[in-house]
Amino acid sequence: MDRDELAVFLRDRRERIGPAEVGLPAGPRRRTPGLRREEVAQLAFISTEYYTRLEQARGPRPSREVLSGLVRALRLTDAERDHLHHLAGAPPAPPPGPPREVRQSILDLLSRLPGTAAIVTSAIGEVLAWNDLAAALMEDFSALSRRDRNLIRRVFLDAHPGGLYGVSDAAAFARDSAQRLRAASARYPDSPEVTGLVAELLAGSEEFARLWEAYEVSVLPTLAKTFHHPVVGPLTVNCDALHVQDRDQRLVLYTATPGSPSEEALRLLAVVGTQRMDV
């Protein structure tokens, strides 16, 4: 526990918050910037004396319950919360599970990528967001249940995975998926969703069980893949994945080489959308 740094951090964050931000009246005689110590203590459900000792670098190591109260009272961000825990000598507990909420700026970006098919996936392979071109190229994800939007479950357990098996790198994708799920299970050891998915795959897929037992965690990037699309035929795209670090998500972008037949096919798909012209 770094008492001195903890005291400075608490005082700094307390002085940054105005009373109105936490629903308190400012009052005519307020002389201190931000909140008063007793107000932070009240919001954190601890005694004023205890909080004062923390700010004076005289307090004992706070419990996780106290730290949670301080996070709430001081309106700390996720990064500030983790910093507070480290200063208090109590590293934050692992997150309960893979985040599913996609940041609004990422959602806006999906709609601003003409000529690019883009999806956002969670740490365990669930497609969380997509643009229209991705739906036309891969599958109409809006027509699927949340369970069926999990690409890892689809590649190992779905007897009729449709567009997912219509790619040139099915074996590499399966290996990559097992490795990513292995890494995610270490980051979210207490998540029922993660442990349940692993158990389901181990019970239902010999291929997954073999890959899981190999215990590989080194994921190689997929630079290109070919989709065998039922409307426009074979279509080769570049594949780039960007890590959205604060959400532990991946933004996957599929683009065609300029001037190639695949670029023309993508343009056609942008017009056709998810219509099935072959039926």
Coordinates of C-alpha atoms in Angstrom, one line a residue:
M1 CA 0.0 0.0 0.0
D2 CA 1.4 3.4 -1.0
R3 CA -0.3 5.7 1.6
D4 CA 1.2 8.9 0.4
E5 CA 0.2 8.4 -3.3
L6 CA -3.2 7.1 -2.2
A7 CA -3.7 10.3 -0.2
V8 CA -2.7 12.6 -3.1
F9 CA -4.9 10.7 -5.5
L10 CA -8.0 10.8 -3.3
R11 CA -7.6 14.5 -2.6
D12 CA -7.0 15.3 -6.2
R13 CA -10.2 13.4 -7.4
R14 CA -12.3 14.8 -4.5
E15 CA -11.4 18.4 -5.6
R16 CA -12.4 17.7 -9.2
I17 CA -16.0 16.9 -8.4
G18 CA -18.6 19.6 -8.0
P19 CA -21.4 19.1 -5.5
A20 CA -24.0 19.3 -8.3
E21 CA -22.4 16.3 -10.0
V22 CA -23.4 14.1 -7.1
G23 CA -26.7 15.7 -6.3
L24 CA -25.5 18.0 -3.4
P25 CA -26.3 21.7 -3.0
A26 CA -23.2 24.0 -3.4
G27 CA -24.1 26.2 -0.5
P28 CA -23.1 29.9 0.0
R29 CA -20.1 29.3 2.2
R30 CA -18.3 26.5 0.4
R31 CA -14.6 27.4 0.5
T32 CA -13.0 24.2 -0.8
P33 CA -12.9 23.2 -4.5
G34 CA -15.0 20.1 -5.2
L35 CA -16.5 18.0 -2.4
R36 CA -15.8 18.2 1.3
R37 CA -14.3 15.2 3.0
E38 CA -17.5 14.5 4.9
E39 CA -19.4 14.5 1.7
V40 CA -17.2 11.9 0.1
A41 CA -17.4 9.8 3.3
Q42 CA -21.2 10.0 3.2
L43 CA -21.3 8.9 -0.4
A44 CA -18.9 6.1 0.2
F45 CA -20.7 4.9 3.3
I46 CA -17.7 5.2 5.6
S47 CA -16.9 7.5 8.5
T48 CA -15.5 11.0 8.0
E49 CA -12.7 10.2 10.4
Y50 CA -11.7 7.1 8.4
Y51 CA -11.7 9.0 5.1
T52 CA -9.8 11.9 6.6
R53 CA -7.1 9.5 7.8
L54 CA -6.8 8.1 4.3
E55 CA -6.3 11.6 2.8
Q56 CA -3.7 12.3 5.5
A57 CA -1.8 9.0 4.7
R58 CA -2.5 7.7 8.2
G59 CA -5.2 5.2 7.4
P60 CA -5.1 1.4 7.4
R61 CA -5.3 -0.6 4.2
P62 CA -8.9 -0.1 2.9
S63 CA -11.0 -3.2 2.2
R64 CA -12.4 -3.9 -1.3
E65 CA -15.8 -2.8 0.0
V66 CA -14.4 0.6 1.0
L67 CA -12.6 0.9 -2.3
S68 CA -15.8 0.2 -4.2
G69 CA -17.5 2.9 -2.1
L70 CA -14.8 5.4 -3.0
V71 CA -15.0 4.5 -6.7
R72 CA -18.7 5.2 -6.6
A73 CA -18.4 8.4 -4.6
L74 CA -15.6 9.9 -6.7
R75 CA -17.0 8.9 -10.0
L76 CA -13.8 7.1 -11.1
T77 CA -13.3 5.8 -14.5
D78 CA -12.3 2.1 -15.0
A79 CA -8.6 3.1 -15.4
E80 CA -8.8 5.3 -12.2
R81 CA -10.5 2.5 -10.3
D82 CA -7.7 0.1 -11.2
H83 CA -5.1 2.7 -10.2
L84 CA -6.9 3.2 -6.8
H85 CA -6.8 -0.5 -6.1
H86 CA -3.1 -0.8 -6.9
L87 CA -2.3 2.2 -4.7
A88 CA -4.2 0.5 -1.9
G89 CA -2.3 -2.7 -2.3
A90 CA -5.4 -4.6 -3.5
P91 CA -5.2 -5.2 -7.2
P92 CA -8.7 -5.2 -8.8
A93 CA -10.5 -8.5 -9.2
P94 CA -10.9 -9.9 -12.7
P95 CA -13.9 -8.5 -14.6
P96 CA -17.0 -10.7 -14.2
G97 CA -17.2 -11.5 -17.9
P98 CA -16.4 -10.2 -21.5
P99 CA -17.9 -6.8 -22.1
R100 CA -20.8 -6.8 -24.6
E101 CA -21.6 -3.2 -24.9
V102 CA -20.0 -1.6 -28.0
R103 CA -18.8 2.0 -27.6
Q104 CA -21.0 4.5 -29.6
S105 CA -18.0 5.8 -31.5
I106 CA -17.2 2.3 -32.8
L107 CA -20.9 1.9 -33.8
D108 CA -20.7 5.2 -35.7
L109 CA -17.5 4.1 -37.4
L110 CA -19.1 1.0 -38.8
S111 CA -21.6 3.1 -40.7
R112 CA -18.9 5.3 -42.1
L113 CA -16.8 2.7 -43.9
P114 CA -18.0 2.5 -47.5
G115 CA -16.6 -0.5 -49.3
T116 CA -15.6 -2.1 -46.1
A117 CA -17.4 -5.0 -44.4
A118 CA -16.9 -4.6 -40.6
I119 CA -17.9 -6.5 -37.5
V120 CA -17.2 -6.2 -33.8
T121 CA -16.7 -9.4 -31.8
S122 CA -16.4 -10.0 -28.1
A123 CA -13.5 -11.8 -26.4
I124 CA -15.4 -15.1 -26.8
G125 CA -16.3 -14.7 -30.5
E126 CA -19.9 -13.2 -30.3
V127 CA -20.7 -10.8 -33.1
L128 CA -21.9 -7.7 -31.2
A129 CA -22.2 -5.2 -34.1
W130 CA -21.9 -5.1 -37.9
N131 CA -22.5 -2.9 -40.8
D132 CA -24.8 -3.7 -43.8
L133 CA -21.9 -4.8 -46.1
A134 CA -20.8 -7.4 -43.5
A135 CA -24.3 -8.8 -43.3
A136 CA -24.4 -9.1 -47.1
L137 CA -20.9 -10.7 -47.2
M138 CA -21.1 -13.0 -44.2
E139 CA -24.6 -13.4 -42.9
D140 CA -27.7 -11.4 -41.8
F141 CA -26.7 -11.4 -38.1
S142 CA -29.9 -9.6 -37.2
A143 CA -31.9 -12.7 -38.1
L144 CA -29.9 -14.8 -35.7
S145 CA -30.3 -15.3 -31.9
R146 CA -27.5 -14.2 -29.7
R147 CA -26.4 -17.8 -29.2
D148 CA -26.1 -18.3 -33.0
R149 CA -24.1 -15.1 -33.4
N150 CA -21.2 -16.7 -31.6
L151 CA -18.7 -17.6 -34.3
I152 CA -16.7 -20.0 -32.2
R153 CA -19.8 -22.0 -31.3
R154 CA -20.8 -21.9 -35.0
V155 CA -17.5 -23.2 -36.4
F156 CA -17.3 -26.1 -34.0
L157 CA -20.9 -27.1 -33.3
D158 CA -23.2 -26.0 -36.2
A159 CA -23.8 -28.7 -38.7
H160 CA -24.9 -26.1 -41.2
P161 CA -22.9 -23.0 -40.5
G162 CA -23.7 -21.4 -43.9
G163 CA -21.4 -18.6 -44.7
L164 CA -18.9 -19.5 -42.0
Y165 CA -17.8 -22.6 -43.7
G166 CA -17.8 -20.8 -47.1
V167 CA -14.4 -19.4 -46.4
S168 CA -10.9 -20.5 -47.4
D169 CA -9.4 -20.6 -43.9
A170 CA -12.0 -22.7 -42.0
A171 CA -9.2 -24.8 -40.4
A172 CA -7.1 -21.8 -39.5
F173 CA -10.2 -20.0 -38.1
A174 CA -11.0 -23.0 -35.9
R175 CA -7.5 -23.1 -34.5
D176 CA -7.4 -19.3 -34.0
S177 CA -10.8 -19.5 -32.2
A178 CA -9.6 -22.1 -29.8
Q179 CA -6.5 -20.1 -29.0
R180 CA -8.5 -16.9 -28.4
L181 CA -11.0 -18.7 -26.2
R182 CA -8.1 -20.2 -24.2
A183 CA -6.7 -16.7 -23.6
A184 CA -10.2 -15.3 -22.7
S185 CA -10.8 -18.1 -20.1
A186 CA -7.6 -16.9 -18.3
R187 CA -8.9 -13.3 -18.3
Y188 CA -12.4 -14.2 -17.1
P189 CA -11.8 -17.2 -14.9
D190 CA -15.1 -16.7 -12.9
S191 CA -17.4 -16.0 -15.9
P192 CA -20.2 -18.6 -16.2
E193 CA -20.6 -17.6 -19.8
V194 CA -17.0 -18.4 -20.6
T195 CA -16.7 -21.6 -18.6
G196 CA -20.1 -22.7 -20.0
L197 CA -19.0 -22.2 -23.6
V198 CA -15.8 -24.1 -23.1
A199 CA -17.6 -27.0 -21.4
E200 CA -20.2 -27.1 -24.3
L201 CA -17.5 -27.1 -26.9
L202 CA -15.4 -29.8 -25.2
A203 CA -18.5 -32.0 -24.9
G204 CA -19.7 -31.4 -28.5
S205 CA -16.6 -31.2 -30.6
E206 CA -13.7 -33.6 -30.9
E207 CA -11.8 -31.0 -33.0
F208 CA -12.2 -28.4 -30.3
A209 CA -11.1 -30.8 -27.6
R210 CA -8.0 -31.6 -29.6
L211 CA -7.2 -28.0 -30.1
W212 CA -7.9 -27.1 -26.5
E213 CA -5.6 -29.8 -25.2
A214 CA -2.8 -28.5 -27.5
Y215 CA -2.8 -25.4 -25.2
E216 CA -1.7 -23.0 -27.8
V217 CA -2.2 -19.3 -27.1
S218 CA 0.0 -17.7 -29.9
V219 CA -2.5 -16.3 -32.4
L220 CA -1.3 -15.6 -35.9
P221 CA -3.0 -12.8 -37.9
T222 CA -5.2 -13.8 -40.9
L223 CA -4.1 -11.5 -43.7
A224 CA -6.6 -12.6 -46.3
K225 CA -9.5 -15.0 -46.9
T226 CA -11.8 -16.0 -49.6
F227 CA -15.6 -16.1 -49.2
H228 CA -17.5 -18.4 -51.5
H229 CA -20.6 -16.2 -51.7
P230 CA -23.9 -17.7 -53.1
V231 CA -24.6 -14.6 -55.1
V232 CA -21.3 -13.1 -56.3
G233 CA -19.2 -16.3 -56.2
P234 CA -15.6 -16.4 -54.8
L235 CA -14.5 -13.1 -53.2
T236 CA -11.0 -12.6 -51.7
V237 CA -10.7 -9.9 -49.1
N238 CA -7.9 -8.5 -46.9
C239 CA -8.6 -9.1 -43.2
D240 CA -7.5 -6.7 -40.5
A241 CA -8.4 -6.9 -36.8
L242 CA -8.1 -3.9 -34.4
H243 CA -8.2 -4.4 -30.7
V244 CA -10.6 -2.2 -28.8
Q245 CA -8.6 -2.4 -25.6
D246 CA -11.0 -0.9 -23.1
R247 CA -13.8 -3.3 -24.1
D248 CA -11.6 -6.3 -24.9
Q249 CA -13.3 -6.5 -28.3
R250 CA -12.1 -6.8 -31.9
L251 CA -13.1 -4.6 -34.8
V252 CA -12.6 -6.8 -37.9
L253 CA -12.4 -5.1 -41.3
Y254 CA -12.7 -6.9 -44.7
T255 CA -11.6 -4.9 -47.7
A256 CA -10.8 -5.9 -51.3
T257 CA -7.8 -4.9 -53.3
P258 CA -8.5 -1.8 -55.4
G259 CA -9.3 -2.6 -59.0
S260 CA -9.7 -6.3 -58.3
P261 CA -12.8 -8.4 -59.3
S262 CA -13.4 -8.8 -55.6
E263 CA -13.8 -5.1 -55.2
E264 CA -16.4 -5.1 -57.9
A265 CA -18.1 -8.0 -56.1
L266 CA -18.2 -6.0 -52.9
R267 CA -19.7 -3.1 -54.7
L268 CA -22.4 -5.4 -56.0
L269 CA -23.1 -6.7 -52.5
A270 CA -23.4 -3.2 -51.2
V271 CA -26.3 -2.8 -53.7
V272 CA -27.9 -6.2 -53.3
G273 CA -27.6 -6.3 -49.5
T274 CA -28.9 -9.4 -47.9
Q275 CA -31.4 -10.2 -50.7
R276 CA -31.0 -13.8 -52.0
M277 CA -30.9 -13.4 -55.8
D278 CA -30.1 -17.1 -56.2
V279 CA -33.4 -18.4 -55.0

